Short mmCIF file of C-alpha atoms in Angstrom, two decimals:
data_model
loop_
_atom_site.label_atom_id
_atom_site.label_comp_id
_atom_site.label_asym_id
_atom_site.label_seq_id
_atom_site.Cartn_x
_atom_site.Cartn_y
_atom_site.Cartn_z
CA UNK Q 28 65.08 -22.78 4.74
CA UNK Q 29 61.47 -22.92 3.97
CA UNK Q 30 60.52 -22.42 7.35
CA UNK Q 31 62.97 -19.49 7.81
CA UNK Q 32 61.33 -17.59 4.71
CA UNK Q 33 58.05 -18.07 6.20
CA UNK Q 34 59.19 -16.61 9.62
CA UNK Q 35 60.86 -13.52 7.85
CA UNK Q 36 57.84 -13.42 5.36
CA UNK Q 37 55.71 -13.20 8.44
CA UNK Q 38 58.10 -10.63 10.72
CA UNK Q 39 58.07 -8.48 7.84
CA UNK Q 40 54.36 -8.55 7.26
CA UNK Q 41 54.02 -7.98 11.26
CA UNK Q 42 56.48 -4.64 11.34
CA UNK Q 43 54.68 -3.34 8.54
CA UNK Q 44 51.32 -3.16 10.51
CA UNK Q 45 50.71 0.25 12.03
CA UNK Q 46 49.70 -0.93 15.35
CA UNK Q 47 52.36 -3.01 15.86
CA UNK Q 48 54.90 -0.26 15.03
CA UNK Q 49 52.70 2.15 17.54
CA UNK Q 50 53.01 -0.77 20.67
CA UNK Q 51 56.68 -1.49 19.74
CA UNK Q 52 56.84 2.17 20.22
CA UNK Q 53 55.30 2.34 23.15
CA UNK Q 54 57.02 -0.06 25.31
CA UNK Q 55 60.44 1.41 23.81
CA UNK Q 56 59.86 4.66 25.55
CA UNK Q 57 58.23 2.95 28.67
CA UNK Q 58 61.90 0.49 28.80
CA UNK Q 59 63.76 3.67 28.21
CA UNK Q 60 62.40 6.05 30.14
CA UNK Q 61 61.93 3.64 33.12
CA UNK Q 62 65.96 3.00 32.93
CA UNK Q 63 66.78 6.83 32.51
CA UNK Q 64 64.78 7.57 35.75
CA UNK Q 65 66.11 4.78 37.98
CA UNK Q 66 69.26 5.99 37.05
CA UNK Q 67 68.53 10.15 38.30
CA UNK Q 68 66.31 8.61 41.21
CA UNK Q 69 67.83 5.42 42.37
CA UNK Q 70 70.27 7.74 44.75
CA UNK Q 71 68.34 11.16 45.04
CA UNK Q 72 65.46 9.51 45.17
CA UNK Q 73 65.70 5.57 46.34
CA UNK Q 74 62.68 5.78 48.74
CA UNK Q 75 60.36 5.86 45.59
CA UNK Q 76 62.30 3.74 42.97
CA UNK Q 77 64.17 0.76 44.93
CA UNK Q 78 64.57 -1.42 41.88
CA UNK Q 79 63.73 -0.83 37.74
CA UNK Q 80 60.62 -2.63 37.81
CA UNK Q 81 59.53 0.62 39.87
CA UNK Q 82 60.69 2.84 36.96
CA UNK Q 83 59.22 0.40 34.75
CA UNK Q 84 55.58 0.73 37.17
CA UNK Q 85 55.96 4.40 37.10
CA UNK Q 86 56.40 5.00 33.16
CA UNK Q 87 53.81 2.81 32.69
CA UNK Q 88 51.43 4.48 34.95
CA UNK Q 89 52.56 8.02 33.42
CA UNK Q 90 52.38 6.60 29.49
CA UNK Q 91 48.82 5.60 30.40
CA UNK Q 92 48.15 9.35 31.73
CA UNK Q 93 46.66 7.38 34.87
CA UNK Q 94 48.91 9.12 36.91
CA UNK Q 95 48.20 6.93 40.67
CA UNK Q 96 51.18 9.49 42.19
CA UNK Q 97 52.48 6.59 44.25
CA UNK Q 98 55.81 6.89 42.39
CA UNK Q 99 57.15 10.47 42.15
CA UNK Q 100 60.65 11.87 40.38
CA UNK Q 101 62.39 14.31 42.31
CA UNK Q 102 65.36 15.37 40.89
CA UNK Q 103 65.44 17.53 38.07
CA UNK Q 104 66.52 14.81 35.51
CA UNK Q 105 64.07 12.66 36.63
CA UNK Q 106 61.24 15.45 36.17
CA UNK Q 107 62.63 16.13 32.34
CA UNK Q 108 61.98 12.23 31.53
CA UNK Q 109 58.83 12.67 33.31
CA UNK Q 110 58.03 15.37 30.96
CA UNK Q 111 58.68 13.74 27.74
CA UNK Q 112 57.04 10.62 29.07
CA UNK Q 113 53.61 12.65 29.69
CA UNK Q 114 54.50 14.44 25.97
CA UNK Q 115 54.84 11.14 24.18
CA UNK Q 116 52.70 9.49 25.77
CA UNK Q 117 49.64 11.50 25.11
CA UNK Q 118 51.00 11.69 21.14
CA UNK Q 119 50.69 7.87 21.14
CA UNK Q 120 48.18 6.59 23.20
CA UNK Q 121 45.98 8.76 21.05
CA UNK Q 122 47.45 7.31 17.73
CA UNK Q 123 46.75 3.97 19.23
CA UNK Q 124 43.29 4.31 19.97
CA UNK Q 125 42.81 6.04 16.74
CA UNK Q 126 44.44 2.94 15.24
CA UNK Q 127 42.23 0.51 16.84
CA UNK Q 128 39.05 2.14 16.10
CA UNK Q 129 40.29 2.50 12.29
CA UNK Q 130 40.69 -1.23 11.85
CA UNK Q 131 38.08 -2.09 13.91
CA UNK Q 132 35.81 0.02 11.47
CA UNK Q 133 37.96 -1.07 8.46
CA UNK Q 134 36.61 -4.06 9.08
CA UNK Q 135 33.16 -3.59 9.39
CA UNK Q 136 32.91 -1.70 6.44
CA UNK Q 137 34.52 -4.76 5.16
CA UNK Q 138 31.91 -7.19 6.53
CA UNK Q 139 29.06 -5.17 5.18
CA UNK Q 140 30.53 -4.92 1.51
CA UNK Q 141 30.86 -8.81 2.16
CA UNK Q 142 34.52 -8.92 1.76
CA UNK Q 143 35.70 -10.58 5.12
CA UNK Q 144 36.25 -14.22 5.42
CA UNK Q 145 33.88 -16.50 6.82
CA UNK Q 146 34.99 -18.42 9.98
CA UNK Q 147 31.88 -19.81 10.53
CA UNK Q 148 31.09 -23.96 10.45
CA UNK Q 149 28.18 -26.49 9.80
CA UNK Q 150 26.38 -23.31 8.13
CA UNK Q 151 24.25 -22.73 5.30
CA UNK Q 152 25.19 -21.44 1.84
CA UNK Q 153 22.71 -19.63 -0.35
CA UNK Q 154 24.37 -18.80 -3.39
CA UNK Q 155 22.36 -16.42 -5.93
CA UNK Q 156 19.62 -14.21 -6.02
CA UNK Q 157 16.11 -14.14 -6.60
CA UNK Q 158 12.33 -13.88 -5.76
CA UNK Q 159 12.52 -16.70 -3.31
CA UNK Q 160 15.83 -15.81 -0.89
CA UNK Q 161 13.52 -13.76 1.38
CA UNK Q 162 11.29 -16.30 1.76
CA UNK Q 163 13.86 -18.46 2.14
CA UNK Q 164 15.12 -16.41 5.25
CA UNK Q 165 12.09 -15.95 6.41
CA UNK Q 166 11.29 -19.79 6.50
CA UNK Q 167 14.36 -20.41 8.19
CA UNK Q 168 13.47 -17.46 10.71
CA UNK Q 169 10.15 -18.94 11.45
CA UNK Q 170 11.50 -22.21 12.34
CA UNK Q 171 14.47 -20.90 14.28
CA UNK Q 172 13.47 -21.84 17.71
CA UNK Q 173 16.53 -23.04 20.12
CA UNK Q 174 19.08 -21.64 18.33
CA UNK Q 175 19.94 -18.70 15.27
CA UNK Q 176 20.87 -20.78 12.54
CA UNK Q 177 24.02 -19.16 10.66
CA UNK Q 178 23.15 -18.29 6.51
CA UNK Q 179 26.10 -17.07 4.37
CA UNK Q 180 24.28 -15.25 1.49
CA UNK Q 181 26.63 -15.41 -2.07
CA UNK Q 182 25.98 -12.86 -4.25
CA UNK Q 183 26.48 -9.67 -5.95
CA UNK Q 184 23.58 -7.94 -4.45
CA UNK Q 185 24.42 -4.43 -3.08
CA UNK Q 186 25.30 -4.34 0.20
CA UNK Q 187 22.54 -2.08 1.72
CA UNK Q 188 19.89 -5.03 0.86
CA UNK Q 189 21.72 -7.10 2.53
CA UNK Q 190 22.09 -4.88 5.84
CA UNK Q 191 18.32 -4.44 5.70
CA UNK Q 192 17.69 -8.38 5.71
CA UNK Q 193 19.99 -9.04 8.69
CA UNK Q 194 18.08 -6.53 10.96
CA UNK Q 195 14.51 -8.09 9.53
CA UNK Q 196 15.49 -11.60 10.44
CA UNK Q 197 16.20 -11.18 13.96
CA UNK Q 198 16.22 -15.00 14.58
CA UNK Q 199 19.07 -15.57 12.02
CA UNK Q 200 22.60 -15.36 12.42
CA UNK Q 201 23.34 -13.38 8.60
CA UNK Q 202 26.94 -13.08 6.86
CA UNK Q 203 27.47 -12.01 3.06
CA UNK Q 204 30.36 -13.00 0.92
CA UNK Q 205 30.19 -10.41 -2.51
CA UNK Q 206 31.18 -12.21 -5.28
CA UNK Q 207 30.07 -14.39 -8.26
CA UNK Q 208 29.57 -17.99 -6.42
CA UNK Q 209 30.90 -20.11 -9.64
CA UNK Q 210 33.85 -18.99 -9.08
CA UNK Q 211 36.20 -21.39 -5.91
CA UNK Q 212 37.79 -18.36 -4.84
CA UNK Q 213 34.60 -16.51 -3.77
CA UNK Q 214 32.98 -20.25 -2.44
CA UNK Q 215 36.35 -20.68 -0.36
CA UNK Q 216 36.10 -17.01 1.54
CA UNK Q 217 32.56 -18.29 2.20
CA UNK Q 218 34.16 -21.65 3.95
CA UNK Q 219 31.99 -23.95 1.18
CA UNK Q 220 34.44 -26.50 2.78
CA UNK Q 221 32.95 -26.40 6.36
CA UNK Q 222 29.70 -25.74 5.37
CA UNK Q 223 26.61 -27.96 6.55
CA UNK Q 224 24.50 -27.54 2.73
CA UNK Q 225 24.95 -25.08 -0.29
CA UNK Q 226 21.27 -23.97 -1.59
CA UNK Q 227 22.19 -22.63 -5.31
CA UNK Q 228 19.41 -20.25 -7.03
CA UNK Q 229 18.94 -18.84 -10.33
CA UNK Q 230 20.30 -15.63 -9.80
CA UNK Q 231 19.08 -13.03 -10.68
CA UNK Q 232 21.12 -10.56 -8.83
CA UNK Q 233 19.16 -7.03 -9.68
CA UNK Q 234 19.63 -7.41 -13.10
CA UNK Q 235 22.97 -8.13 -13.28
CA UNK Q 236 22.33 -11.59 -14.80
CA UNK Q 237 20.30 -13.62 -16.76
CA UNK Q 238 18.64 -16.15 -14.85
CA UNK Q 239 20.01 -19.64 -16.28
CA UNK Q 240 20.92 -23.24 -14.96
CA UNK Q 241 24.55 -23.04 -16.10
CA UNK Q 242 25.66 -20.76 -13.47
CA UNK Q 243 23.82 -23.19 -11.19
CA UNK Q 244 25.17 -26.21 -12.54
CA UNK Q 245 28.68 -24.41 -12.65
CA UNK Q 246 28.03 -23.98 -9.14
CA UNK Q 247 27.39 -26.93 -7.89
CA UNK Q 248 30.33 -28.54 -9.72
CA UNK Q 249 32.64 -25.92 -8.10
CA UNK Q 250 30.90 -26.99 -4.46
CA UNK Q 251 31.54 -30.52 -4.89
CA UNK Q 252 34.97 -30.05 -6.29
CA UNK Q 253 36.00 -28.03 -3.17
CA UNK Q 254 34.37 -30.28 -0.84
CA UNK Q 255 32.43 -33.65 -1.86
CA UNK Q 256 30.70 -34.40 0.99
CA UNK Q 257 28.13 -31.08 1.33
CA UNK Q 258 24.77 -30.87 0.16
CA UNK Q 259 24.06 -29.68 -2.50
CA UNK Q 260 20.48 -28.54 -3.06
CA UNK Q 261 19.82 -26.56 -6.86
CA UNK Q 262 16.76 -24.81 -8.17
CA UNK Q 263 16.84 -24.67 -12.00
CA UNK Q 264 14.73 -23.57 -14.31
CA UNK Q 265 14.61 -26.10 -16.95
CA UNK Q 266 13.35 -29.70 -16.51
CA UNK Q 267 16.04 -30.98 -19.14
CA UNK Q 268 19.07 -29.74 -17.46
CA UNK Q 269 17.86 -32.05 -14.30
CA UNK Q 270 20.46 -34.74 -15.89
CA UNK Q 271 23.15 -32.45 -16.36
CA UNK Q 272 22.70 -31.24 -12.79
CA UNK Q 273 22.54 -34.76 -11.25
CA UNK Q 274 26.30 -35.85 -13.27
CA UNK Q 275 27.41 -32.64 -11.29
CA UNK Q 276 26.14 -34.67 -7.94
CA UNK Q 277 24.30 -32.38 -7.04
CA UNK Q 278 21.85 -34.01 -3.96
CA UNK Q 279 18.68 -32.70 -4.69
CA UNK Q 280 17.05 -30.99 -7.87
CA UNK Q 281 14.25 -28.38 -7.57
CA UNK Q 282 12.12 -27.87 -10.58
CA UNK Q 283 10.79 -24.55 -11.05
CA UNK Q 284 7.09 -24.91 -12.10
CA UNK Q 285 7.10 -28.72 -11.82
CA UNK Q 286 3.77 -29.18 -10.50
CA UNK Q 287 1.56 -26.62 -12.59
CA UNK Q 288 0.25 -28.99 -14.20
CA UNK Q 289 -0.83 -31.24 -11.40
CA UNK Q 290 -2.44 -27.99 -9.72
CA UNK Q 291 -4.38 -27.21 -12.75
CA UNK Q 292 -5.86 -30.86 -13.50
CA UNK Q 293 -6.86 -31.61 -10.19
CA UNK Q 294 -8.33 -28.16 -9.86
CA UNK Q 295 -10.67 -29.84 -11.92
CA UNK Q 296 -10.87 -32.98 -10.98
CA UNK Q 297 -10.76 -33.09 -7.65
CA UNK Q 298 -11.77 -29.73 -6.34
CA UNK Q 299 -10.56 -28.66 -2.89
CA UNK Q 300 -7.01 -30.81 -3.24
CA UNK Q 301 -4.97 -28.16 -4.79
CA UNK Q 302 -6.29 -25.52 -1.75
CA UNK Q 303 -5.33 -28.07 0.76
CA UNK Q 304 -1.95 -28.74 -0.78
CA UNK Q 305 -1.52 -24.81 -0.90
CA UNK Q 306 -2.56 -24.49 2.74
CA UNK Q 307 -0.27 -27.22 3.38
CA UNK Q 308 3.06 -25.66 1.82
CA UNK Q 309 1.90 -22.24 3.49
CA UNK Q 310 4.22 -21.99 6.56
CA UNK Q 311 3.41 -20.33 9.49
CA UNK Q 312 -0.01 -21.15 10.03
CA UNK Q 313 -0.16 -24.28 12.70
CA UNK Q 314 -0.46 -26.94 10.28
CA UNK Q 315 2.77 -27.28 7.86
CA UNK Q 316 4.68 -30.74 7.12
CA UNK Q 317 7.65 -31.23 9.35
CA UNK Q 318 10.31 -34.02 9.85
CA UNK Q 319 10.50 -35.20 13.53
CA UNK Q 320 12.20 -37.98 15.48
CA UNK Q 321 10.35 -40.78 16.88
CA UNK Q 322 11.04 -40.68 20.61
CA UNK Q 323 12.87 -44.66 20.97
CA UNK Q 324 10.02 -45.93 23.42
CA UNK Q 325 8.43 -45.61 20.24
CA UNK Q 326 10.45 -47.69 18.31
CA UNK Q 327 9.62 -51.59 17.11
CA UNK Q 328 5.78 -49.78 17.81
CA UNK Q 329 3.23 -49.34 15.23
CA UNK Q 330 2.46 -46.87 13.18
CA UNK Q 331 -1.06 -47.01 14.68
CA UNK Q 332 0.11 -46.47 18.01
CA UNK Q 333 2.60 -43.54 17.26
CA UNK Q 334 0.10 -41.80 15.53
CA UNK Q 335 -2.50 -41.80 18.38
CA UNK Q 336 -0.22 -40.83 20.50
CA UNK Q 337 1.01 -37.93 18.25
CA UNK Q 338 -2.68 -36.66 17.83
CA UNK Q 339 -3.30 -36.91 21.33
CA UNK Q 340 -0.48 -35.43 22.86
CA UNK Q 341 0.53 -33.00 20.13
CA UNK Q 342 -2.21 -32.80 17.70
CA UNK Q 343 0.16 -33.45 14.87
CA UNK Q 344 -1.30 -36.04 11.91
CA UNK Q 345 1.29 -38.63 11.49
CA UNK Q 346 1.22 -38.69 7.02
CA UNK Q 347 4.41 -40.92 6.80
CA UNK Q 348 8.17 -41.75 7.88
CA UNK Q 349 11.23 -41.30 5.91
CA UNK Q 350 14.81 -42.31 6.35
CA UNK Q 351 18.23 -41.73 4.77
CA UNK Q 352 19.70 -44.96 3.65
CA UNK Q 353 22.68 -45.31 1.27
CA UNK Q 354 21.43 -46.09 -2.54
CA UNK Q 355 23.40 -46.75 -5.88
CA UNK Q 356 23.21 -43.62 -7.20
CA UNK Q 357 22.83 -43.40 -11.30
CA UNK Q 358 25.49 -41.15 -11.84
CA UNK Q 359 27.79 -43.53 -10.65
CA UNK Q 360 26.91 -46.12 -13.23
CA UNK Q 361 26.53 -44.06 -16.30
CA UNK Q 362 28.83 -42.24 -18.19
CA UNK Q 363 29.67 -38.52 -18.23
CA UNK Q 364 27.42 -37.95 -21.14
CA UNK Q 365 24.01 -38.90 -20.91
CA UNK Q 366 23.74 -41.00 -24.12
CA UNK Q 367 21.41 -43.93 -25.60
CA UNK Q 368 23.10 -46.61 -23.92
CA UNK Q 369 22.48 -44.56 -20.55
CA UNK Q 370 19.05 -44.81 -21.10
CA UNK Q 371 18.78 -47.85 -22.14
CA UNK Q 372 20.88 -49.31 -18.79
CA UNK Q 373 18.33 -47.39 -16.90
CA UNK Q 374 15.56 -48.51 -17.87
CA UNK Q 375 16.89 -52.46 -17.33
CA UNK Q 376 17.43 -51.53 -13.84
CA UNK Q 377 14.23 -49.80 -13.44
CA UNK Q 378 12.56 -52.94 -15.40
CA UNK Q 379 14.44 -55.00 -12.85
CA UNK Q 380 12.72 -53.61 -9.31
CA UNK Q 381 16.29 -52.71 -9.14
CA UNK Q 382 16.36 -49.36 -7.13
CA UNK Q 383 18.92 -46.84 -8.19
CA UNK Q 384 17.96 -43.51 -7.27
CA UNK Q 385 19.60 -39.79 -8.46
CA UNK Q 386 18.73 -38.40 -5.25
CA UNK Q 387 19.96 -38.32 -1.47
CA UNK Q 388 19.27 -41.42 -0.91
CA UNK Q 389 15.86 -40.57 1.15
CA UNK Q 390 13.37 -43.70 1.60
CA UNK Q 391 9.66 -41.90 1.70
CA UNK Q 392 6.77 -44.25 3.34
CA UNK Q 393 3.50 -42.20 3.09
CA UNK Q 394 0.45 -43.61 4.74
CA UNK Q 395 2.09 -47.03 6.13
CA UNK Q 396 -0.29 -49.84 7.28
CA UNK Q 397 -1.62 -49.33 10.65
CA UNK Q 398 0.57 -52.76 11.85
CA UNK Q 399 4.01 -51.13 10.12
CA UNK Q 400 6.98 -50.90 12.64
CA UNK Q 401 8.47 -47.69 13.00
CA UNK Q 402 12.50 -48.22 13.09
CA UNK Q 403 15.19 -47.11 14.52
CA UNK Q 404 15.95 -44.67 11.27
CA UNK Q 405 12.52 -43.62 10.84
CA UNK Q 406 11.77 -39.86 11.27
CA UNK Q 407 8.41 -39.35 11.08
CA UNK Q 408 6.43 -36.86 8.68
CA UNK Q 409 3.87 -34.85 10.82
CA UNK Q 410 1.02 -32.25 9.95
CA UNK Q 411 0.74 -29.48 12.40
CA UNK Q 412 2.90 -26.97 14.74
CA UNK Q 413 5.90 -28.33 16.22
CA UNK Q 414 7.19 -24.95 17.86
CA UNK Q 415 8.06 -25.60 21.62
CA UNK Q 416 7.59 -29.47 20.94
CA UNK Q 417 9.94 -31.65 23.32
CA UNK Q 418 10.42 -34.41 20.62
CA UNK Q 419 12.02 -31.54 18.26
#
């Protein structure tokens, strides 16, 4: 019974459309008038209409206005279906096409007020708004190299901005869901559930809100309750919401600010450092940090080997390796509500050597011995341009 309510639910919904009503139409009057004519013709006329799938042929051909003339009524009958079939079908072929090219621009209106569903998968979410998206994009559009990497921008940003960022990236492959992203309805029409990572910003969409963490940490509870498995990487504002962020399991927290202070000691203290991290986390200019893979000839080698080779052959400065390997993570031990016995559990482990980590799950090596062995899980951490690189 279920399945018969569906079927009607979904024959209803199908005679209701417009262009299904114009086809149906259509092939009425092509059935009809193809039966009507083999019926004057088929003994005036049986030269030119032998069977009905001639009469069938020859409505078709006259519906169409193609008009080949191999099939031609003779008798007067046959010339007054011909008629209305040339009537008729003029009427409807041109409420057909006028059909198609409504919902066909129905629908790109409908993509450009980011209102259509997204069908895409293993793409990006960037939910908010603020001073960094475009460089964001444009990060992402330098580095786009084999293929356009697909962004789904979540916001309530007017459409027109949006329009104008998908012609400036050219490299990028750019949708737009309108909406407020806390909310699962909104995350679900941008597929959060097939999505490779979810980057969540303060937003600050023209105005229309308040920059604040809750949204973001609202958001990044919604993500995970939709679908556990996706990254999720959040910018917040304020250094003591990190906690409230991480019970959310969220994968990675972004500080805004959170290395002023280092910049402005060592400005002083070690003079030239802060300019070189700068130029460093400058893209675009032949020498930014990347993440590449260590080609496997490479593998059970040293680090002092790799990195010759890497200099030599790419002029890239090996700084490191990093790999993903699975970690207790601390909001799996604590409790929902960071309290004093939290703390206090922490800091055993962390007395311990015990490593429990909030994050990913991402083991860093900067500046190994010369005799350390790169393994199999290793990606190496280079300095310099990697665009055109075989080993990317």
């Amino acid at each position: 019974m279920r399945f018969i309510a569906r079927l009607l639910n979904a024959l209803d919904t199908l005679v209701r459309n417009e262009l299904f009503r114009v086809i149906l139409l259509i092939v009425f009057i092509i059935n009809i008038a193809a039966i009507f004519v083999y019926v004057f013709e088929h003994v005036g006329n049986p030269s030119q209409f032998n069977s009905l799938t001639d009469a069938i042929w020859w409505a078709l051909v006259t519906m169409t206005t193609v008009g080949y003339g191999d099939k031609v009524p003779l008798t007067e009958g046959g010339r007054l279906i011909a008629a209305i079939v040339m009537v008729s079908g003029i009427i409807l072929i041109s409420i057909f096409t006028a059909t198609v090219s409504s919902v066909l621009v129905a629908r790109k209106i409908r993509e450009g007020r980011g209102l259509t569903e997204i069908t895409w998968k293993n793409h990006i979410l960037i939910c908010g708004w603020n001073l960094n998206t475009e460089q964001i994009l444009a990060t992402f559009n330098l580095y786009a190299h084999k293929k356009k990497p697909q962004l789904v921008l979540v916001n309530e940003m007017p459409a027109d901005r949006i329009e104008g960022l998908c012609d400036e990236f050219d490299r990028l492959n750019v949708a737009y869901v309108h909406g407020d992203f806390t909310k699962e309805t909104t995350l679900k029409l941008a597929n959060v559930r097939h999505a490779t990572a979810v980057i969540i910003l303060p937003d600050d969409s023209e105005g229309m809100h308040t920059p604040s963490d809750d949204r973001t940490l609202m958001a990044s509870l919604t993500v995970k309750s939709i679908e556990p498995k996706v990254k999720v990487y959040a910018h917040i504002l304020d250094r003591e919401n990190i906690g409230h962020l991480k019970r959310s399991k969220a994968d990675e927290v972004i500080v805004s600010d959170e290395h002023i202070g280092f910049m402005l000691a060592n400005h002083i203290l070690f003079p030239g450092a802060p300019q070189v991290v700068r130029e460093l986390l400058s893209t675009g200019r032949g020498h930014d940090i990347h993440r590449v893979p260590v080609p496997q000839e490479f593998v059970g080698k040293t680090f002092e080997e790799y990195s010759s080779y890497c200099k030599k052959n790419n002029d890239w400065i090996v700084i490191g390796f990093v790999s993903e390997e699975e970690s207790v993570r601390m909001s799996d031990i604590l409790s929902h509500d960071y309290t004093a016995i939290d703390a206090f559990i922490e800091k055993q482990f962390k007395q311990a050597g015990i490593k429990v980590e909030e994050r990913s799950g991402m083991r860093v090596n900067v500046n190994p011995p010369l005799d350390y062995r790169i393994e199999k899980s290793d990606y190496a951490i280079v300095i310099g341009s990697v665009e055109g690189s075989p080993e990317v």
